Short mmCIF file of C-alpha atoms and ligand atoms in Angstrom, two decimals:
data_model
loop_
_atom_site.label_atom_id
_atom_site.label_comp_id
_atom_site.label_asym_id
_atom_site.label_seq_id
_atom_site.Cartn_x
_atom_site.Cartn_y
_atom_site.Cartn_z
CA MET A 1 -13.57 -8.32 1.56
CA SER A 2 -11.62 -5.41 0.17
CA ASP A 3 -8.20 -5.74 -1.39
CA LEU A 4 -6.41 -4.13 1.50
CA VAL A 5 -6.64 -5.03 5.18
CA ALA A 6 -4.65 -3.07 7.76
CA VAL A 7 -3.34 -4.76 10.88
CA ILE A 8 -2.34 -2.29 13.57
CA LEU A 9 -0.04 -3.54 16.32
CA ALA A 10 -0.95 -1.93 19.62
CA ALA A 11 -0.52 -4.53 22.33
CA GLY A 12 2.59 -3.14 23.97
CA LYS A 13 2.35 -1.51 27.38
CA GLY A 14 4.71 1.30 26.56
CA THR A 15 6.64 0.91 29.79
CA ARG A 16 8.80 3.96 29.14
CA MET A 17 5.76 6.23 29.03
CA ARG A 18 5.32 5.56 32.78
CA SER A 19 1.58 5.82 32.44
CA SER A 20 -1.60 4.00 33.35
CA LEU A 21 -2.98 4.95 29.95
CA PRO A 22 -2.09 2.54 27.12
CA LYS A 23 0.61 4.13 24.97
CA VAL A 24 -1.46 4.32 21.78
CA LEU A 25 -4.12 6.42 23.55
CA HIS A 26 -1.70 9.20 24.42
CA LYS A 27 -2.55 12.27 22.37
CA VAL A 28 -0.63 14.02 19.64
CA ALA A 29 -2.17 17.20 18.22
CA GLY A 30 -5.30 16.64 20.28
CA LYS A 31 -6.04 13.08 19.14
CA PRO A 32 -4.85 9.69 20.41
CA MET A 33 -1.95 8.29 18.40
CA LEU A 34 -4.15 5.35 17.41
CA ASP A 35 -6.65 7.78 15.89
CA HIS A 36 -3.95 9.19 13.59
CA VAL A 37 -2.85 5.67 12.64
CA LEU A 38 -6.43 4.52 11.89
CA GLN A 39 -6.89 7.66 9.80
CA ALA A 40 -3.71 6.93 7.83
CA ALA A 41 -4.89 3.34 7.21
CA GLU A 42 -8.23 4.65 6.00
CA THR A 43 -6.55 7.15 3.66
CA ALA A 44 -4.35 4.33 2.34
CA GLY A 45 -7.54 2.53 1.31
CA ALA A 46 -7.90 -0.12 4.01
CA ASP A 47 -11.62 -0.64 4.49
CA LYS A 48 -11.04 -3.37 7.01
CA LYS A 49 -8.78 -2.67 9.94
CA VAL A 50 -7.77 -4.99 12.76
CA VAL A 51 -6.20 -3.64 15.93
CA VAL A 52 -4.12 -6.03 18.04
CA ALA A 53 -4.59 -4.87 21.63
CA GLY A 54 -3.03 -6.23 24.80
CA PHE A 55 -2.25 -3.93 27.71
CA ALA A 56 -5.54 -2.26 28.82
CA SER A 57 -7.25 -3.80 25.81
CA GLU A 58 -10.74 -2.79 27.06
CA GLN A 59 -9.70 0.86 26.97
CA VAL A 60 -8.24 0.47 23.48
CA ALA A 61 -11.36 -1.40 22.28
CA ALA A 62 -13.63 1.29 23.75
CA PHE A 63 -11.72 3.96 21.87
CA VAL A 64 -11.69 2.02 18.58
CA GLY A 65 -15.42 1.30 18.73
CA ARG A 66 -16.71 0.21 15.34
CA ARG A 67 -13.85 1.74 13.38
CA ALA A 68 -11.87 -1.52 13.45
CA ASP A 69 -11.99 -5.11 14.67
CA ILE A 70 -10.08 -5.87 17.85
CA VAL A 71 -8.13 -8.99 18.67
CA VAL A 72 -6.50 -9.41 22.04
CA GLN A 73 -2.95 -10.63 22.41
CA ALA A 74 -2.99 -11.69 26.05
CA GLU A 75 0.78 -12.07 26.35
CA GLN A 76 3.20 -9.95 24.34
CA LEU A 77 5.39 -12.64 22.85
CA GLY A 78 6.62 -10.57 19.91
CA THR A 79 5.46 -8.81 16.75
CA GLY A 80 5.09 -12.11 14.85
CA HIS A 81 2.93 -13.54 17.62
CA ALA A 82 0.86 -10.34 17.57
CA VAL A 83 0.05 -10.69 13.86
CA LEU A 84 -0.68 -14.39 14.35
CA GLN A 85 -3.60 -13.40 16.62
CA THR A 86 -5.43 -12.06 13.55
CA ALA A 87 -5.23 -15.43 11.74
CA SER A 88 -8.72 -16.63 12.61
CA LEU A 89 -10.25 -13.30 11.62
CA LEU A 90 -8.42 -13.22 8.26
CA ARG A 91 -8.66 -16.98 7.58
CA ASP A 92 -10.59 -16.58 4.33
CA TYR A 93 -8.89 -13.44 3.16
CA HIS A 94 -6.95 -13.49 -0.07
CA GLY A 95 -5.21 -10.18 -0.60
CA THR A 96 -2.74 -7.75 0.90
CA VAL A 97 -2.32 -7.21 4.62
CA MET A 98 -0.66 -3.90 5.50
CA ILE A 99 0.98 -4.10 8.91
CA ILE A 100 1.63 -0.87 10.80
CA CYS A 101 2.22 0.12 14.43
CA GLY A 102 -0.18 1.97 16.67
CA ASP A 103 2.56 4.15 18.12
CA THR A 104 3.62 5.92 14.92
CA PRO A 105 1.26 8.92 14.86
CA LEU A 106 3.07 10.74 12.05
CA LEU A 107 2.23 8.07 9.46
CA ASP A 108 1.08 9.69 6.25
CA GLY A 109 -1.91 8.02 4.59
CA GLU A 110 -0.91 9.16 1.10
CA GLU A 111 2.60 7.73 1.57
CA LEU A 112 1.08 4.45 2.73
CA LYS A 113 -1.16 4.40 -0.33
CA ALA A 114 1.87 4.95 -2.58
CA PHE A 115 3.70 2.17 -0.72
CA TYR A 116 0.77 -0.20 -1.29
CA ARG A 117 0.82 0.64 -5.03
CA LYS A 118 4.56 -0.07 -5.18
CA HIS A 119 3.99 -3.40 -3.45
CA LEU A 120 1.39 -4.35 -6.06
CA ALA A 121 3.65 -3.16 -8.90
CA ALA A 122 6.57 -5.22 -7.55
CA LYS A 123 4.39 -8.37 -7.66
CA ALA A 124 6.06 -9.42 -4.44
CA ALA A 125 4.78 -11.75 -1.74
CA ALA A 126 5.92 -9.17 0.76
CA THR A 127 7.26 -5.64 0.64
CA VAL A 128 8.90 -3.88 3.55
CA LEU A 129 9.15 -0.11 3.86
CA THR A 130 12.72 0.81 4.69
CA ALA A 131 14.62 4.01 5.42
CA VAL A 132 18.26 4.94 5.22
CA VAL A 133 19.33 6.70 8.39
CA SER A 134 22.61 7.91 9.84
CA GLU A 135 21.94 6.37 13.27
CA PRO A 136 20.42 2.94 12.73
CA ALA A 137 20.90 1.76 16.34
CA GLY A 138 17.85 0.03 17.79
CA TYR A 139 16.24 -0.79 14.46
CA GLY A 140 16.22 -4.02 12.47
CA ARG A 141 18.74 -3.93 9.58
CA VAL A 142 17.70 -4.85 6.04
CA LEU A 143 19.70 -7.52 4.20
CA ARG A 144 19.35 -7.61 0.41
CA ASN A 145 20.67 -9.98 -2.28
CA ALA A 146 22.44 -9.09 -5.51
CA ALA A 147 19.09 -8.63 -7.28
CA GLY A 148 18.10 -6.06 -4.63
CA ASN A 149 15.44 -8.23 -3.06
CA VAL A 150 15.20 -8.48 0.72
CA THR A 151 16.45 -11.76 2.16
CA ALA A 152 16.13 -11.03 5.88
CA ILE A 153 15.86 -8.43 8.61
CA VAL A 154 18.25 -8.75 11.52
CA GLU A 155 17.34 -7.21 14.85
CA GLU A 156 19.99 -5.06 16.53
CA LYS A 157 20.36 -7.56 19.36
CA ASP A 158 20.96 -10.45 16.96
CA ALA A 159 23.18 -8.58 14.50
CA THR A 160 26.86 -9.12 13.81
CA ASP A 161 29.14 -6.05 13.77
CA GLU A 162 29.08 -6.17 9.99
CA GLU A 163 25.27 -6.19 9.94
CA LYS A 164 25.13 -3.38 12.51
CA ALA A 165 27.04 -1.21 10.03
CA ILE A 166 24.10 -1.37 7.60
CA CYS A 167 22.22 1.94 7.53
CA GLU A 168 19.07 0.70 5.80
CA ILE A 169 16.55 -0.01 8.56
CA ASN A 170 13.14 -1.66 8.86
CA THR A 171 10.43 0.94 9.50
CA GLY A 172 8.08 -1.77 10.79
CA ILE A 173 5.62 -1.16 7.93
CA TYR A 174 4.89 -4.03 5.58
CA CYS A 175 2.54 -5.24 2.85
CA ILE A 176 2.31 -9.04 2.92
CA GLU A 177 0.04 -11.26 0.85
CA SER A 178 -2.43 -13.45 2.70
CA PRO A 179 -2.65 -16.43 3.13
CA LEU A 180 1.14 -16.64 2.52
CA LEU A 181 1.65 -14.40 5.57
CA PHE A 182 0.02 -16.90 7.90
CA GLU A 183 1.78 -19.88 6.31
CA ALA A 184 5.12 -18.21 6.94
CA LEU A 185 4.08 -17.10 10.45
CA SER A 186 3.33 -20.67 11.48
CA SER A 187 6.95 -21.58 10.76
CA ILE A 188 8.76 -18.96 12.84
CA THR A 189 10.30 -19.68 16.21
CA CYS A 190 11.47 -17.64 19.20
CA SER A 191 15.09 -18.78 19.12
CA ASN A 192 16.69 -15.35 19.11
CA ALA A 193 18.34 -12.95 21.55
CA GLN A 194 15.02 -11.64 22.88
CA GLY A 195 13.15 -14.98 22.93
CA GLU A 196 10.34 -13.38 20.90
CA TYR A 197 8.39 -14.38 17.81
CA TYR A 198 9.69 -11.81 15.32
CA LEU A 199 7.40 -10.71 12.51
CA THR A 200 10.57 -9.87 10.59
CA ASP A 201 11.40 -13.59 10.36
CA VAL A 202 8.40 -13.95 8.03
CA LEU A 203 10.42 -12.14 5.36
CA ALA A 204 13.36 -14.56 5.59
CA SER A 205 10.90 -17.43 5.63
CA LEU A 206 9.15 -16.20 2.46
CA ASP A 207 12.56 -15.73 0.81
CA ARG A 208 13.45 -19.33 1.65
CA MET A 209 10.11 -20.45 0.20
CA GLY A 210 11.28 -18.90 -3.09
CA GLN A 211 8.87 -15.97 -2.81
CA LYS A 212 9.86 -12.43 -3.79
CA VAL A 213 10.38 -10.00 -0.92
CA ALA A 214 10.79 -6.39 -2.03
CA GLY A 215 12.10 -3.37 -0.14
CA VAL A 216 10.83 0.15 -0.81
CA THR A 217 12.76 3.04 0.72
CA THR A 218 11.04 6.17 2.01
CA GLY A 219 12.68 9.56 2.40
CA ASP A 220 10.15 10.65 5.01
CA THR A 221 11.90 9.65 8.21
CA ASP A 222 9.57 11.76 10.41
CA MET A 223 6.71 9.55 9.33
CA ILE A 224 8.18 6.46 10.94
CA LEU A 225 8.93 8.07 14.30
CA GLY A 226 7.78 5.53 16.89
CA ILE A 227 6.80 6.91 20.28
CA ASN A 228 8.28 5.13 23.27
CA SER A 229 8.66 7.99 25.75
CA ARG A 230 7.12 11.30 26.67
CA ARG A 231 10.13 13.03 25.14
CA GLN A 232 9.37 11.41 21.80
CA LEU A 233 5.71 12.32 22.28
CA ALA A 234 6.74 15.98 22.50
CA GLU A 235 8.91 15.57 19.38
CA ALA A 236 5.97 14.15 17.45
CA GLU A 237 3.76 16.94 18.73
CA ALA A 238 6.22 19.57 17.48
CA ILE A 239 6.52 17.95 14.04
CA MET A 240 2.75 17.54 13.67
CA ARG A 241 2.11 21.09 14.84
CA ARG A 242 4.60 22.49 12.38
CA ARG A 243 3.01 20.48 9.55
CA VAL A 244 -0.39 22.00 10.31
CA LEU A 245 1.03 25.52 10.48
CA ASP A 246 2.98 25.02 7.24
CA ARG A 247 -0.19 23.88 5.48
CA LEU A 248 -2.10 26.91 6.73
CA MET A 249 0.70 29.28 5.71
CA ASP A 250 0.77 27.67 2.25
CA GLU A 251 -2.98 28.28 2.06
CA GLY A 252 -2.50 32.00 2.71
CA VAL A 253 -2.78 32.40 6.48
CA THR A 254 -0.22 34.53 8.36
CA ILE A 255 1.10 32.79 11.46
CA MET A 256 3.10 35.44 13.24
CA ASP A 257 4.97 33.12 15.61
CA PRO A 258 4.73 29.40 14.81
CA ALA A 259 6.59 28.53 18.01
CA SER A 260 3.77 29.85 20.20
CA THR A 261 0.80 28.87 18.03
CA PHE A 262 -1.11 25.63 18.58
CA ILE A 263 -3.56 24.64 15.86
CA GLU A 264 -5.11 21.20 15.56
CA PRO A 265 -5.18 19.50 12.15
CA THR A 266 -9.00 19.70 12.02
CA VAL A 267 -9.06 23.51 12.10
CA GLU A 268 -9.76 25.55 8.94
CA ILE A 269 -8.74 29.17 8.42
CA GLY A 270 -9.56 31.45 5.49
CA ARG A 271 -7.07 33.44 3.43
CA ASP A 272 -5.43 36.59 4.73
CA SER A 273 -6.37 35.86 8.29
CA ILE A 274 -3.62 36.65 10.80
CA ILE A 275 -2.91 34.50 13.81
CA TYR A 276 -1.08 36.34 16.59
CA PRO A 277 1.10 34.58 19.19
CA PHE A 278 -0.16 32.38 22.02
CA THR A 279 -3.23 31.21 20.21
CA TRP A 280 -4.82 27.77 20.54
CA LEU A 281 -7.37 26.70 17.91
CA GLU A 282 -8.92 23.33 18.52
CA GLY A 283 -11.49 20.79 17.38
CA CYS A 284 -13.70 21.82 14.48
CA THR A 285 -12.95 25.52 14.79
CA LYS A 286 -13.32 27.40 11.50
CA ILE A 287 -12.16 30.97 10.92
CA GLY A 288 -13.26 32.94 7.89
CA PRO A 289 -10.94 35.04 5.72
CA GLU A 290 -9.34 38.32 6.83
CA SER A 291 -9.88 37.78 10.53
CA GLU A 292 -7.33 38.61 13.22
CA ILE A 293 -7.08 36.06 15.99
CA GLY A 294 -4.91 36.60 19.05
CA PRO A 295 -2.80 37.28 20.88
CA GLN A 296 -3.93 34.82 23.54
CA VAL A 297 -7.06 33.37 22.05
CA ARG A 298 -8.25 29.85 22.73
CA LEU A 299 -11.14 28.62 20.59
CA THR A 300 -12.54 25.11 20.82
CA ASP A 301 -15.24 24.21 18.30
CA VAL A 302 -15.97 27.83 17.41
CA LEU A 303 -17.04 29.22 14.04
CA VAL A 304 -15.83 32.73 13.26
CA GLY A 305 -16.87 34.70 10.18
CA SER A 306 -14.72 36.97 8.07
CA GLY A 307 -12.99 40.15 9.17
CA SER A 308 -13.54 39.57 12.88
CA LYS A 309 -10.98 40.58 15.51
CA LEU A 310 -10.52 38.56 18.67
CA GLN A 311 -7.88 39.12 21.33
CA PHE A 312 -7.53 37.57 24.79
CA VAL A 313 -10.64 35.45 24.33
CA TYR A 314 -11.64 31.95 25.41
CA GLY A 315 -14.54 30.59 23.40
CA HIS A 316 -16.03 27.12 23.13
CA ASP A 317 -19.00 25.65 21.22
CA CYS A 318 -20.25 28.92 19.82
CA LEU A 319 -20.62 31.04 16.73
CA VAL A 320 -19.17 34.45 15.99
CA GLY A 321 -20.31 36.31 12.89
CA SER A 322 -18.31 38.55 10.60
CA LYS A 323 -16.74 41.90 11.52
CA ALA A 324 -17.16 41.29 15.22
CA THR A 325 -14.71 42.80 17.72
CA ILE A 326 -14.23 40.60 20.77
CA GLY A 327 -11.92 41.10 23.72
CA PRO A 328 -9.85 41.70 25.60
CA TYR A 329 -10.84 39.25 28.37
CA VAL A 330 -14.03 37.73 27.05
CA HIS A 331 -15.41 34.28 27.80
CA LEU A 332 -17.80 32.94 25.17
CA ARG A 333 -19.55 29.90 26.59
CA PRO A 334 -21.51 27.17 24.79
CA ASP A 335 -24.57 27.82 22.65
CA THR A 336 -23.77 31.46 22.10
CA VAL A 337 -24.38 33.18 18.79
CA ILE A 338 -22.72 36.53 18.19
CA GLU A 339 -23.99 38.25 15.05
CA GLU A 340 -22.21 40.52 12.61
CA GLY A 341 -20.52 43.67 13.85
CA VAL A 342 -21.05 42.98 17.56
CA LYS A 343 -18.56 44.48 20.05
CA LEU A 344 -17.80 42.63 23.29
CA GLY A 345 -14.89 43.45 25.53
CA ASN A 346 -13.25 44.12 28.86
CA PHE A 347 -14.35 41.30 31.12
CA VAL A 348 -17.58 40.14 29.52
CA GLU A 349 -19.03 36.64 29.78
CA VAL A 350 -21.75 35.40 27.44
CA LYS A 351 -23.50 32.04 27.83
CA ASN A 352 -26.31 30.38 25.88
CA SER A 353 -27.32 33.70 24.38
CA HIS A 354 -27.97 35.32 21.03
CA ILE A 355 -26.57 38.79 20.47
CA GLY A 356 -27.96 40.55 17.40
CA SER A 357 -25.99 42.48 14.82
CA GLY A 358 -24.28 45.69 15.81
CA SER A 359 -25.05 45.33 19.51
CA LYS A 360 -22.47 46.36 22.09
CA VAL A 361 -21.57 44.89 25.45
CA PRO A 362 -18.36 46.77 26.05
CA HIS A 363 -17.53 46.32 29.74
CA LEU A 364 -17.84 44.09 32.80
CA SER A 365 -21.12 42.28 32.07
CA TYR A 366 -22.66 38.83 32.34
CA ILE A 367 -25.17 37.90 29.64
CA GLY A 368 -26.62 34.45 30.22
CA ASP A 369 -29.69 32.71 28.72
CA SER A 370 -30.58 35.88 26.85
CA ASP A 371 -31.92 36.96 23.48
CA VAL A 372 -30.48 40.34 22.66
CA GLY A 373 -31.72 42.05 19.51
CA SER A 374 -29.73 44.19 17.13
CA GLY A 375 -28.40 47.67 17.82
CA VAL A 376 -28.69 47.16 21.57
CA ASN A 377 -26.34 49.00 23.92
CA ILE A 378 -25.62 47.34 27.24
CA GLY A 379 -23.86 49.67 29.66
CA CYS A 380 -21.00 48.82 31.95
CA GLY A 381 -21.55 46.21 34.65
CA CYS A 382 -24.91 44.75 33.63
CA VAL A 383 -26.04 41.33 34.81
CA THR A 384 -28.81 39.15 33.48
CA VAL A 385 -30.02 37.42 36.62
CA ASN A 386 -30.82 34.10 35.01
CA TYR A 387 -30.88 31.66 37.91
CA ASP A 388 -33.27 31.61 40.84
CA GLY A 389 -31.45 28.81 42.60
CA ARG A 390 -33.61 26.13 40.96
CA GLN A 391 -34.17 27.05 37.35
CA LYS A 392 -32.67 29.15 34.58
CA HIS A 393 -34.87 31.82 32.96
CA ARG A 394 -34.43 33.88 29.81
CA THR A 395 -33.96 37.59 29.40
CA VAL A 396 -35.19 39.24 26.21
CA ILE A 397 -33.78 42.59 25.14
CA GLU A 398 -35.40 43.80 21.94
CA ASP A 399 -33.82 45.78 19.08
CA GLY A 400 -32.41 49.18 19.86
CA ALA A 401 -32.89 48.97 23.63
CA PHE A 402 -30.49 50.81 25.95
CA ILE A 403 -29.56 49.27 29.28
CA GLY A 404 -28.02 51.74 31.70
CA CYS A 405 -24.88 50.93 33.65
CA ASN A 406 -24.93 48.57 36.59
CA SER A 407 -28.42 47.20 35.97
CA ASN A 408 -29.72 43.78 36.98
CA LEU A 409 -32.32 42.25 34.69
CA VAL A 410 -34.09 39.60 36.77
CA ALA A 411 -35.32 36.90 34.38
CA PRO A 412 -37.81 36.05 33.05
CA VAL A 413 -38.09 39.61 31.84
CA THR A 414 -38.40 41.50 28.55
CA ILE A 415 -37.07 44.93 27.70
CA GLY A 416 -39.13 46.14 24.72
CA GLU A 417 -37.89 47.58 21.45
CA GLY A 418 -36.15 50.91 21.88
CA ALA A 419 -36.84 50.95 25.64
CA TYR A 420 -34.43 52.37 28.21
CA VAL A 421 -33.44 51.02 31.58
CA ALA A 422 -32.13 53.63 34.01
CA ALA A 423 -28.64 53.07 35.38
CA GLY A 424 -28.52 51.14 38.62
CA SER A 425 -31.94 49.55 38.16
CA THR A 426 -32.90 46.09 39.33
CA VAL A 427 -35.58 45.28 36.78
CA THR A 428 -38.11 42.60 37.77
CA LYS A 429 -41.02 43.63 35.50
CA ASN A 430 -41.13 43.95 31.73
CA VAL A 431 -40.32 47.37 30.27
CA PRO A 432 -42.67 48.05 27.32
CA SER A 433 -41.30 49.29 24.00
CA GLY A 434 -40.30 52.91 24.00
CA ASP A 435 -40.62 53.30 27.80
CA LEU A 436 -38.04 54.03 30.47
CA GLY A 437 -37.79 51.56 33.31
CA VAL A 438 -36.47 53.03 36.56
CA ALA A 439 -36.13 50.58 39.41
CA ARG A 440 -34.02 52.13 42.10
CA ALA A 441 -34.63 54.13 45.26
CA LYS A 442 -35.27 57.79 44.64
CA GLN A 443 -32.42 60.05 45.71
CA SER A 444 -32.94 62.55 48.51
CA ASN A 445 -30.31 65.09 49.63
CA ILE A 446 -30.11 66.13 53.31
CA LYS A 447 -29.20 69.78 53.51
CA GLY A 448 -26.07 70.63 55.52
CA TRP A 449 -25.61 67.05 56.72
CA ALA A 450 -21.84 66.97 56.16
CA ALA A 451 -21.04 70.01 58.24
CA LYS A 452 -23.16 68.67 61.14
CA ARG A 453 -21.35 65.36 60.93
CA ARG A 454 -18.02 67.12 61.40
CA GLU A 455 -19.11 69.03 64.54
CA PRO A 456 -17.29 67.83 67.64
C1 UD1 B 501 10.35 -3.65 15.44
C2 UD1 B 501 11.01 -4.50 14.37
C3 UD1 B 501 12.27 -3.80 13.91
C4 UD1 B 501 11.93 -2.41 13.38
C5 UD1 B 501 11.19 -1.62 14.42
C6 UD1 B 501 10.66 -0.34 13.82
C7 UD1 B 501 10.47 -6.80 14.98
C8 UD1 B 501 10.97 -8.06 15.54
N1 UD1 B 501 11.33 -5.80 14.89
O1 UD1 B 501 11.23 -3.61 16.53
O2 UD1 B 501 12.90 -4.54 12.87
O3 UD1 B 501 13.10 -1.73 13.00
O4 UD1 B 501 10.04 -2.36 14.91
O5 UD1 B 501 10.12 0.48 14.81
O6 UD1 B 501 9.32 -6.72 14.59
N2 UD1 B 501 3.80 -5.35 19.69
C9 UD1 B 501 2.69 -6.11 19.95
N3 UD1 B 501 2.83 -7.33 20.54
C10 UD1 B 501 4.04 -7.83 20.87
C11 UD1 B 501 5.18 -7.05 20.60
C12 UD1 B 501 5.03 -5.82 19.99
O7 UD1 B 501 1.57 -5.68 19.67
O8 UD1 B 501 4.08 -8.94 21.39
C13 UD1 B 501 3.63 -4.05 19.07
C14 UD1 B 501 4.13 -2.91 19.94
O9 UD1 B 501 3.08 -2.42 20.75
C15 UD1 B 501 4.58 -1.89 18.92
C16 UD1 B 501 4.99 -2.73 17.72
O10 UD1 B 501 4.40 -4.01 17.89
O11 UD1 B 501 3.52 -1.06 18.51
C17 UD1 B 501 6.51 -2.87 17.57
O12 UD1 B 501 7.00 -3.54 18.70
P1 UD1 B 501 8.39 -3.18 19.36
O13 UD1 B 501 8.62 -4.06 20.51
O14 UD1 B 501 8.47 -1.72 19.61
O15 UD1 B 501 9.39 -3.59 18.18
P2 UD1 B 501 10.84 -3.10 18.01
O16 UD1 B 501 11.73 -3.83 18.96
O17 UD1 B 501 10.92 -1.62 18.02
CA1 CA B 502 9.76 0.01 19.04
#
């Protein structure tokens, strides 16, 4: 076993969320809170992680998968009781157990790592992470002796007025040596104001056993924000969002209006790119340098090259090359590849298609299941007719072809290199390279028809 095991407490129902979803699966910055917490534990160096689940434990276990072990705490009898559920799993473990909560999504893995190092340096049986806050109400208060070691934590509901005046609080994050942790846990009782088995009593118990209990104070009070309500969820969201935007700005990205910009932590953006307001960038979206994204762009899992300009675009699961100009009002659907220098705009939808470099689809078109070469010009209002009601078929438009306005290309069909399609055609047969395809009724004019029509 590794030197560090993380135990993540996540059995609570989260009553104040008023939700059928377990609290720890509510999302912050696009990922469940528990995902952020597991990530922080991993960054801190915990190879082994144990999640204590309770309410909707199957859902929690399904989310956790193989990332951590799960133990079920059938009844929520307190934080001490929760940790006790891991005893059989950690029976043979000699080393540090880091205990954290599943509802603190802003935990910082690097801070946790530093905390673990301080615990080791203090050579303590247990170290608790504390914070000094101006409004300590609701938290456990930290009691220290003359030497500065922690002697106990008193819960708000059990505290005297004098203890309530203490501003150093328990963040609920601990490093405790095993098997001492489980020895101390077996001695705690539920004789307190809430009738619960308090994990915090382990610290007093270790102190009584003559063991050293250290307290390390963090200045990062955002990090310990525990989520109990949807209001706090929104607070965490705002803090996390701002952190991501700050990082990107520090890396050389212009964010014109942070308040209206939503970027998930997984997104990468190159230097000197500009993000205009009302832009959502999600999942594994990557934007190259010197691109201009927004206003009103939503990209989910989209790769964009350098120097591209996108405005009023929704794109998902697709690729956009460099120096492309996309929008306004473009929908890029999955499995689409847009090559360098392509122009798409004004109500254009592209799905499962490849559009070669320098091609233009400037207005009101649907391009689906198509392979469009380079230097192709697709006139206004063209439709690739890709679906016959049973199956999808591909349209091929070779390099340099010109598709006249308001044409339907009924797939499967190929328009050869440099070929033309006359405006208003419904093309059902291939057009060979260099030819003109005309597929529309011939026009005939009826002489003097209008005047006759007007006769009484
Ligand atoms: C706890 C601490 C308090 C600290 C505060 C920090 C105790 C007794 N008190 O109080 O000193 O200041 O956290 O936020 O530990 N949980 C279980 N099973 C249970 C009970 C709780 O898994 O039976 C989980 C909850 O889901 C939650 C975490 O443990 O993730 C903390 O429980 P909670 O009831 O919120 O503890 P607090 O009263 O806030
Ligand atoms: Ca709490």
